[in-house]
PDB file of C-alpha atoms and ligand atoms in Angstrom:
ATOM      1  CA  ARG A 266      63.496  98.732 139.924  1.00 58.00           C
ATOM      2  CA  GLY A 267      61.501  96.535 142.311  1.00 62.00           C
ATOM      3  CA  PRO A 268      57.945  96.840 143.545  1.00 67.00           C
ATOM      4  CA  ARG A 269      56.835 100.217 144.756  1.00 72.00           C
ATOM      5  CA  PRO A 270      57.451 100.467 148.519  1.00 78.00           C
ATOM      6  CA  VAL A 271      54.526 101.224 150.781  1.00 89.00           C
ATOM      7  CA  PRO A 272      54.407 104.811 152.078  1.00 94.00           C
ATOM      8  CA  GLY A 273      54.962 105.298 155.802  1.00 92.00           C
ATOM      9  CA  PRO A 274      57.491 104.190 158.381  1.00 88.00           C
ATOM     10  CA  THR A 275      60.065 101.773 157.038  1.00 87.00           C
ATOM     11  CA  ARG A 276      63.621 100.580 157.641  1.00 84.00           C
ATOM     12  CA  ASP A 277      66.691 101.608 155.733  1.00 78.00           C
ATOM     13  CA  GLY A 278      69.070  98.957 154.400  1.00 77.00           C
ATOM     14  CA  ASP A 279      71.070  98.966 157.653  1.00 77.00           C
ATOM     15  CA  GLY A 280      67.954  98.783 159.832  1.00 78.00           C
ATOM     16  CA  THR A 281      67.810 102.508 160.563  1.00 78.00           C
ATOM     17  CA  PRO A 282      64.240 103.777 160.975  1.00 81.00           C
ATOM     18  CA  ALA A 283      63.169 105.779 157.953  1.00 85.00           C
ATOM     19  CA  VAL A 284      60.053 107.264 156.412  1.00 89.00           C
ATOM     20  CA  HIS A 285      58.900 106.779 152.836  1.00 92.00           C
ATOM     21  CA  ALA A 286      56.689 109.583 151.541  1.00 94.00           C
ATOM     22  CA  LEU A 287      55.195 109.941 148.070  1.00 95.00           C
ATOM     23  CA  ALA A 288      54.523 113.229 146.297  1.00 95.00           C
ATOM     24  CA  PRO A 289      50.898 113.468 145.070  1.00 96.00           C
ATOM     25  CA  LEU A 290      50.970 113.233 141.251  1.00 95.00           C
ATOM     26  CA  GLY A 291      54.774 113.355 141.489  1.00 92.00           C
ATOM     27  CA  THR A 292      54.862 117.047 142.321  1.00 93.00           C
ATOM     28  CA  LEU A 293      56.573 118.457 145.407  1.00 93.00           C
ATOM     29  CA  THR A 294      55.372 121.863 146.580  1.00 94.00           C
ATOM     30  CA  ALA A 295      57.663 124.429 148.193  1.00 94.00           C
ATOM     31  CA  GLY A 296      55.935 123.792 151.529  1.00 92.00           C
ATOM     32  CA  GLN A 297      56.535 120.060 151.260  1.00 93.00           C
ATOM     33  CA  LEU A 298      60.191 120.603 150.434  1.00 91.00           C
ATOM     34  CA  ARG A 299      60.501 122.921 153.441  1.00 89.00           C
ATOM     35  CA  GLY A 300      58.934 120.277 155.662  1.00 87.00           C
ATOM     36  CA  VAL A 301      61.350 117.635 154.397  1.00 87.00           C
ATOM     37  CA  ALA A 302      64.311 119.985 154.802  1.00 84.00           C
ATOM     38  CA  ASP A 303      63.295 120.871 158.362  1.00 82.00           C
ATOM     39  CA  LEU A 304      62.997 117.214 159.265  1.00 81.00           C
ATOM     40  CA  ALA A 305      66.349 116.432 157.660  1.00 75.00           C
ATOM     41  CA  ASP A 306      67.913 119.208 159.747  1.00 70.00           C
ATOM     42  CA  LEU A 307      66.395 117.799 162.878  1.00 64.00           C
ATOM     43  CA  THR A 308      66.882 114.119 162.312  1.00 60.00           C
ATOM     44  CA  GLY A 309      69.240 113.521 159.419  1.00 53.00           C
ATOM     45  CA  ARG A 310      72.780 112.305 159.774  1.00 51.00           C
ATOM     46  CA  GLU A 311      75.749 113.400 157.770  1.00 46.00           C
ATOM     47  CA  GLY A 312      75.714 111.362 154.553  1.00 43.00           C
ATOM     48  CA  THR A 313      73.194 108.637 155.224  1.00 48.00           C
ATOM     49  CA  GLY A 314      70.624 111.035 156.674  1.00 65.00           C
ATOM     50  CA  ALA A 315      70.051 112.987 153.472  1.00 79.00           C
ATOM     51  CA  PRO A 316      66.587 112.505 151.925  1.00 85.00           C
ATOM     52  CA  ARG A 317      66.730 110.344 148.812  1.00 87.00           C
ATOM     53  CA  VAL A 318      64.445 110.669 145.808  1.00 89.00           C
ATOM     54  CA  THR A 319      62.969 107.337 144.687  1.00 89.00           C
ATOM     55  CA  PRO A 320      61.908 106.142 141.198  1.00 88.00           C
ATOM     56  CA  TRP A 321      58.337 105.994 142.548  1.00 87.00           C
ATOM     57  CA  ARG A 322      58.092 109.804 142.809  1.00 90.00           C
ATOM     58  CA  GLY A 323      58.775 109.832 146.508  1.00 91.00           C
ATOM     59  CA  LEU A 324      61.370 110.401 149.158  1.00 91.00           C
ATOM     60  CA  VAL A 325      63.016 108.195 151.749  1.00 89.00           C
ATOM     61  CA  LEU A 326      64.096 110.089 154.816  1.00 87.00           C
ATOM     62  CA  PRO A 327      66.428 108.100 157.100  1.00 84.00           C
ATOM     63  CA  LEU A 328      66.025 109.070 160.742  1.00 78.00           C
ATOM     64  CA  ALA A 329      68.931 109.067 163.144  1.00 67.00           C
ATOM     65  CA  PRO A 330      67.777 107.762 166.530  1.00 60.00           C
ATOM     66  CA  ALA A 331      69.435 109.414 169.498  1.00 55.00           C
ATOM     67  CA  PRO A 332      72.170 107.229 171.023  1.00 56.00           C
ATOM     68  CA  GLY A 333      70.567 104.760 173.393  1.00 59.00           C
ATOM     69  CA  ASP A 334      67.055 105.766 172.312  1.00 57.00           C
ATOM     70  CA  PRO A 335      64.842 102.931 173.609  1.00 56.00           C
ATOM     71  CA  ALA A 336      62.078 103.687 171.095  1.00 57.00           C
ATOM     72  CA  PRO A 337      63.705 104.785 167.837  1.00 54.00           C
ATOM     73  CA  ASP A 338      60.470 104.277 165.903  1.00 59.00           C
ATOM     74  CA  THR A 339      58.826 107.094 167.851  1.00 64.00           C
ATOM     75  CA  GLY A 340      60.812 109.524 165.698  1.00 70.00           C
ATOM     76  CA  ALA A 341      59.472 107.850 162.576  1.00 76.00           C
ATOM     77  CA  ALA A 342      55.884 108.240 163.779  1.00 80.00           C
ATOM     78  CA  ARG A 343      56.539 111.911 164.514  1.00 80.00           C
ATOM     79  CA  ALA A 344      58.136 112.408 161.106  1.00 84.00           C
ATOM     80  CA  VAL A 345      55.116 110.795 159.437  1.00 88.00           C
ATOM     81  CA  ARG A 346      52.817 113.268 161.161  1.00 89.00           C
ATOM     82  CA  VAL A 347      54.948 116.213 160.029  1.00 87.00           C
ATOM     83  CA  LEU A 348      55.127 114.996 156.425  1.00 91.00           C
ATOM     84  CA  GLU A 349      51.426 114.154 156.378  1.00 92.00           C
ATOM     85  CA  ALA A 350      50.635 117.703 157.462  1.00 93.00           C
ATOM     86  CA  THR A 351      52.475 119.012 154.385  1.00 94.00           C
ATOM     87  CA  GLY A 352      50.249 116.909 152.113  1.00 94.00           C
ATOM     88  CA  LEU A 353      52.751 114.187 151.267  1.00 96.00           C
ATOM     89  CA  ILE A 354      51.421 110.628 151.029  1.00 96.00           C
ATOM     90  CA  THR A 355      52.505 108.717 154.106  1.00 94.00           C
ATOM     91  CA  ARG A 356      49.755 106.064 154.344  1.00 94.00           C
ATOM     92  CA  PRO A 357      48.796 103.413 151.823  1.00 94.00           C
ATOM     93  CA  ASP A 358      45.085 104.272 151.976  1.00 95.00           C
ATOM     94  CA  GLU A 359      45.433 107.972 151.201  1.00 94.00           C
ATOM     95  CA  PRO A 360      43.339 109.258 148.288  1.00 95.00           C
ATOM     96  CA  TRP A 361      46.334 110.031 146.045  1.00 95.00           C
ATOM     97  CA  HIS A 362      48.171 106.752 146.617  1.00 95.00           C
ATOM     98  CA  GLY A 363      48.332 104.881 143.312  1.00 94.00           C
ATOM     99  CA  VAL A 364      46.929 107.801 141.315  1.00 96.00           C
ATOM    100  CA  GLY A 365      48.965 109.383 138.518  1.00 96.00           C
ATOM    101  CA  ALA A 366      48.388 111.988 135.839  1.00 97.00           C
ATOM    102  CA  CYS A 367      50.232 113.456 132.916  1.00 98.00           C
ATOM    103  CA  THR A 368      50.942 117.188 132.712  1.00 97.00           C
ATOM    104  CA  GLY A 369      47.630 118.000 131.035  1.00 98.00           C
ATOM    105  CA  ARG A 370      46.363 121.526 130.540  1.00 98.00           C
ATOM    106  CA  PRO A 371      47.741 124.149 130.729  1.00 97.00           C
ATOM    107  CA  GLY A 372      51.272 122.722 130.658  1.00 97.00           C
ATOM    108  CA  CYS A 373      50.911 120.567 127.545  1.00 98.00           C
ATOM    109  CA  GLY A 374      49.642 121.835 124.233  1.00 98.00           C
ATOM    110  CA  ARG A 375      48.170 118.448 123.289  1.00 98.00           C
ATOM    111  CA  ALA A 376      46.035 118.141 126.394  1.00 98.00           C
ATOM    112  CA  LEU A 377      42.259 118.117 126.084  1.00 98.00           C
ATOM    113  CA  ALA A 378      41.677 118.735 129.790  1.00 98.00           C
ATOM    114  CA  ASP A 379      43.240 119.903 133.030  1.00 98.00           C
ATOM    115  CA  VAL A 380      43.562 116.295 134.159  1.00 98.00           C
ATOM    116  CA  ARG A 381      45.274 117.134 137.431  1.00 98.00           C
ATOM    117  CA  ALA A 382      42.495 119.453 138.542  1.00 98.00           C
ATOM    118  CA  ASP A 383      39.853 116.922 137.459  1.00 98.00           C
ATOM    119  CA  ALA A 384      41.670 114.118 139.286  1.00 98.00           C
ATOM    120  CA  ALA A 385      41.676 116.280 142.421  1.00 97.00           C
ATOM    121  CA  ARG A 386      37.876 116.526 142.164  1.00 97.00           C
ATOM    122  CA  VAL A 387      37.529 112.754 141.942  1.00 97.00           C
ATOM    123  CA  HIS A 388      40.148 111.338 144.329  1.00 96.00           C
ATOM    124  CA  THR A 389      38.904 112.728 147.614  1.00 95.00           C
ATOM    125  CA  ARG A 390      38.275 109.517 149.528  1.00 93.00           C
ATOM    126  CA  ARG A 391      40.603 106.996 151.089  1.00 93.00           C
ATOM    127  CA  ARG A 392      41.603 104.288 148.632  1.00 92.00           C
ATOM    128  CA  ASP A 393      41.907 100.560 149.088  1.00 91.00           C
ATOM    129  CA  PRO A 394      45.701 100.052 149.339  1.00 90.00           C
ATOM    130  CA  ALA A 395      45.306  97.042 147.001  1.00 90.00           C
ATOM    131  CA  ALA A 396      43.360  98.994 144.362  1.00 91.00           C
ATOM    132  CA  LEU A 397      44.719  99.115 140.821  1.00 93.00           C
ATOM    133  CA  PRO A 398      46.723 102.182 139.834  1.00 94.00           C
ATOM    134  CA  VAL A 399      44.709 104.893 138.118  1.00 96.00           C
ATOM    135  CA  HIS A 400      46.293 107.119 135.489  1.00 97.00           C
ATOM    136  CA  TRP A 401      44.738 110.269 134.006  1.00 98.00           C
ATOM    137  CA  SER A 402      45.891 111.355 130.545  1.00 98.00           C
ATOM    138  CA  GLY A 403      45.160 114.509 128.596  1.00 98.00           C
ATOM    139  CA  CYS A 404      45.570 112.713 125.253  1.00 98.00           C
ATOM    140  CA  SER A 405      46.146 109.288 123.775  1.00 97.00           C
ATOM    141  CA  ARG A 406      49.894 109.421 124.292  1.00 98.00           C
ATOM    142  CA  ARG A 407      49.242 108.621 127.958  1.00 97.00           C
ATOM    143  CA  CYS A 408      52.589 109.962 129.161  1.00 97.00           C
ATOM    144  CA  GLY A 409      53.747 108.408 132.414  1.00 94.00           C
ATOM    145  CA  ARG A 410      51.262 105.556 132.355  1.00 94.00           C
ATOM    146  CA  PRO A 411      51.881 102.675 134.783  1.00 92.00           C
ATOM    147  CA  ARG A 412      53.997  99.731 133.638  1.00 88.00           C
ATOM    148  CA  GLY A 413      54.320  96.177 134.821  1.00 87.00           C
ATOM    149  CA  GLY A 414      50.725  95.350 135.733  1.00 91.00           C
ATOM    150  CA  PRO A 415      47.041  96.129 135.130  1.00 93.00           C
ATOM    151  CA  TRP A 416      45.854  99.685 135.596  1.00 95.00           C
ATOM    152  CA  ILE A 417      42.867 101.912 135.003  1.00 96.00           C
ATOM    153  CA  ASP A 418      43.112 104.382 132.150  1.00 97.00           C
ATOM    154  CA  VAL A 419      41.213 107.669 132.471  1.00 97.00           C
ATOM    155  CA  LEU A 420      41.600 109.322 129.083  1.00 97.00           C
ATOM    156  CA  ALA A 421      40.449 112.831 128.186  1.00 98.00           C
ATOM    157  CA  GLU A 422      38.469 113.149 124.986  1.00 97.00           C
ATOM    158  CA  PRO A 423      36.929 116.288 123.480  1.00 96.00           C
ATOM    159  CA  ASP A 424      33.614 115.699 125.283  1.00 95.00           C
ATOM    160  CA  GLY A 425      34.640 113.987 128.509  1.00 97.00           C
ATOM    161  CA  TYR A 426      36.579 111.028 129.828  1.00 97.00           C
ATOM    162  CA  ARG A 427      36.797 107.391 128.806  1.00 96.00           C
ATOM    163  CA  VAL A 428      37.582 104.919 131.614  1.00 95.00           C
ATOM    164  CA  THR A 429      39.158 101.587 130.617  1.00 94.00           C
ATOM    165  CA  LEU A 430      40.751  98.714 132.476  1.00 94.00           C
ATOM    166  CA  ARG A 431      44.071  97.891 130.773  1.00 95.00           C
ATOM    167  CA  ASP A 432      46.623  95.150 131.069  1.00 93.00           C
ATOM    168  CA  ALA A 433      50.366  95.567 131.581  1.00 92.00           C
ATOM    169  CA  ASP A 434      50.867  96.081 127.833  1.00 91.00           C
ATOM    170  CA  GLY A 435      48.246  98.816 127.673  1.00 90.00           C
ATOM    171  CA  ALA A 436      45.637  96.695 125.879  1.00 92.00           C
ATOM    172  CA  PRO A 437      41.996  96.789 127.045  1.00 91.00           C
ATOM    173  CA  ALA A 438      41.455  94.058 129.614  1.00 88.00           C
ATOM    174  CA  ASN A 439      38.438  92.130 130.788  1.00 77.00           C
ATOM    175  CA  LEU A 440      37.255  92.014 134.339  1.00 69.00           C
ATOM    176  CA  PRO A 441      37.366  88.688 136.185  1.00 64.00           C
ATOM    177  CA  GLY A 442      34.410  86.755 134.774  1.00 59.00           C
ATOM    178  CA  GLY A 443      34.924  88.156 131.308  1.00 59.00           C
ATOM    179  CA  SER A 444      32.915  91.342 131.297  1.00 62.00           C
ATOM    180  CA  PRO A 445      34.558  94.250 129.526  1.00 62.00           C
ATOM    181  CA  GLY A 446      36.495  96.405 131.953  1.00 69.00           C
ATOM    182  CA  GLY A 447      35.645  99.810 130.665  1.00 65.00           C
ATOM    183  CA  ARG A 448      34.119 102.004 128.084  1.00 55.00           C
ATOM    184  CA  GLU A 449      36.428 100.704 125.396  1.00 58.00           C
ATOM    185  CA  ARG A 450      34.583  97.446 125.156  1.00 45.00           C
ATOM    186  CA  THR A 451      36.252  94.170 124.311  1.00 44.00           C
ATOM    187  CA  GLY A 452      35.172  90.570 123.930  1.00 46.00           C
ATOM    188  CA  GLU A 453      32.301  91.277 121.529  1.00 49.00           C
ATOM    189  CA  PRO A 454      31.522  88.697 118.831  1.00 54.00           C
ATOM    190  CA  PRO A 455      33.387  89.345 115.594  1.00 54.00           C
ATOM    191  CA  GLY A 456      31.431  91.636 113.306  1.00 57.00           C
ATOM    192  CA  ALA A 457      29.136  92.904 116.050  1.00 61.00           C
ATOM    193  CA  ALA A 458      30.267  96.476 116.404  1.00 59.00           C
ATOM    194  CA  PRO A 459      29.121  97.533 119.863  1.00 63.00           C
ATOM    195  CA  PRO A 460      27.790 101.023 120.296  1.00 69.00           C
ATOM    196  CA  THR A 461      30.420 103.291 121.733  1.00 75.00           C
ATOM    197  CA  PRO A 462      29.059 104.887 124.868  1.00 80.00           C
ATOM    198  CA  PRO A 463      29.530 108.616 125.223  1.00 87.00           C
ATOM    199  CA  PRO A 464      32.473 109.907 127.243  1.00 92.00           C
ATOM    200  CA  LEU A 465      31.857 110.579 130.909  1.00 95.00           C
ATOM    201  CA  PRO A 466      31.724 113.898 132.732  1.00 96.00           C
ATOM    202  CA  VAL A 467      34.213 114.242 135.588  1.00 95.00           C
ATOM    203  CA  ASP A 468      31.621 113.222 138.175  1.00 93.00           C
ATOM    204  CA  GLY A 469      30.900 110.125 136.122  1.00 95.00           C
ATOM    205  CA  VAL A 470      34.549 109.083 136.328  1.00 96.00           C
ATOM    206  CA  ALA A 471      34.206 108.611 140.088  1.00 94.00           C
ATOM    207  CA  THR A 472      31.225 106.305 139.530  1.00 93.00           C
ATOM    208  CA  ALA A 473      33.080 104.355 136.830  1.00 94.00           C
ATOM    209  CA  LEU A 474      36.134 103.893 139.066  1.00 94.00           C
ATOM    210  CA  ALA A 475      33.927 102.666 141.896  1.00 91.00           C
ATOM    211  CA  ALA A 476      32.277 100.159 139.530  1.00 89.00           C
ATOM    212  CA  LEU A 477      35.658  98.813 138.407  1.00 88.00           C
ATOM    213  CA  ALA A 478      36.743  98.515 142.030  1.00 81.00           C
ATOM    214  CA  ARG A 479      33.663  96.321 142.600  1.00 79.00           C
ATOM    215  CA  GLY A 480      34.584  94.209 139.597  1.00 71.00           C
ATOM    216  CA  ALA A 481      31.702  95.546 137.512  1.00 68.00           C
ATOM    217  CA  SER A 482      31.725  97.147 134.106  1.00 67.00           C
ATOM    218  CA  PRO A 483      31.345 100.937 134.469  1.00 68.00           C
TER     219      PRO A 483
HETATM  220  S1  LIG B 754      49.591 112.408 127.619  1.00 66.63           S
HETATM  221 FE1  LIG B 754      49.234 113.933 126.011  1.00 66.63          FE
HETATM  222  S2  LIG B 754      48.372 115.682 127.124  1.00 66.63           S
HETATM  223 FE2  LIG B 754      49.403 114.391 128.630  1.00 66.63          FE
HETATM  224  S3  LIG B 754      51.485 115.239 128.826  1.00 66.63           S
HETATM  225 FE3  LIG B 754      51.542 113.539 127.321  1.00 66.63          FE
HETATM  226  S4  LIG B 754      51.272 114.578 125.320  1.00 66.63           S
HETATM  227 FE4  LIG B 754      50.590 116.021 126.916  1.00 66.63          FE
END
């Protein structure tokens, strides 16, 4: 698959206006599905108008402009507003864009935390569309972690969270300039075991993410 498309108005392969919407944490609620279904009823065409699920945990909804419609993109803007009202991600700067999480508690027996609920407490502000993906995991398996580029690992431990900048292979990465990009410190001289800082409370994760966004070690 190619790069993740940007949420919002887009064009289908044949130039038809369409909307790309992402489901927060990859989960569609009944209300969101109803909103998509209503829009598909109103705007979809037989065959090509059906909403399509994407590998990026989203939907592409092709919109059929009325014949001779001089402003076919108006329908796309309207559809964006409807989908946004259901809580789907339709703008690249929305708080959930680029944020992922595993199942966590209570759905997974290995989980040390309800990572989805904790992520909801932290990701309340608009995000820089160019910010690195953030992934919350309830244990070291890190199910569903991002692939293909650097990302920020928020890992639940028994006493809190550990925030680490990682490269595409999942190894701890350094920030530009060489400072360690997280609580799992790297780049220390051989033999000099650095003290391991304590895990962070949920509120501390927000501060650590902000520090990484500034290019500083959290
Ligand atoms: S990362 Fe761990 S806690 Fe999360 S879903 Fe996978 S096994 Fe469960």
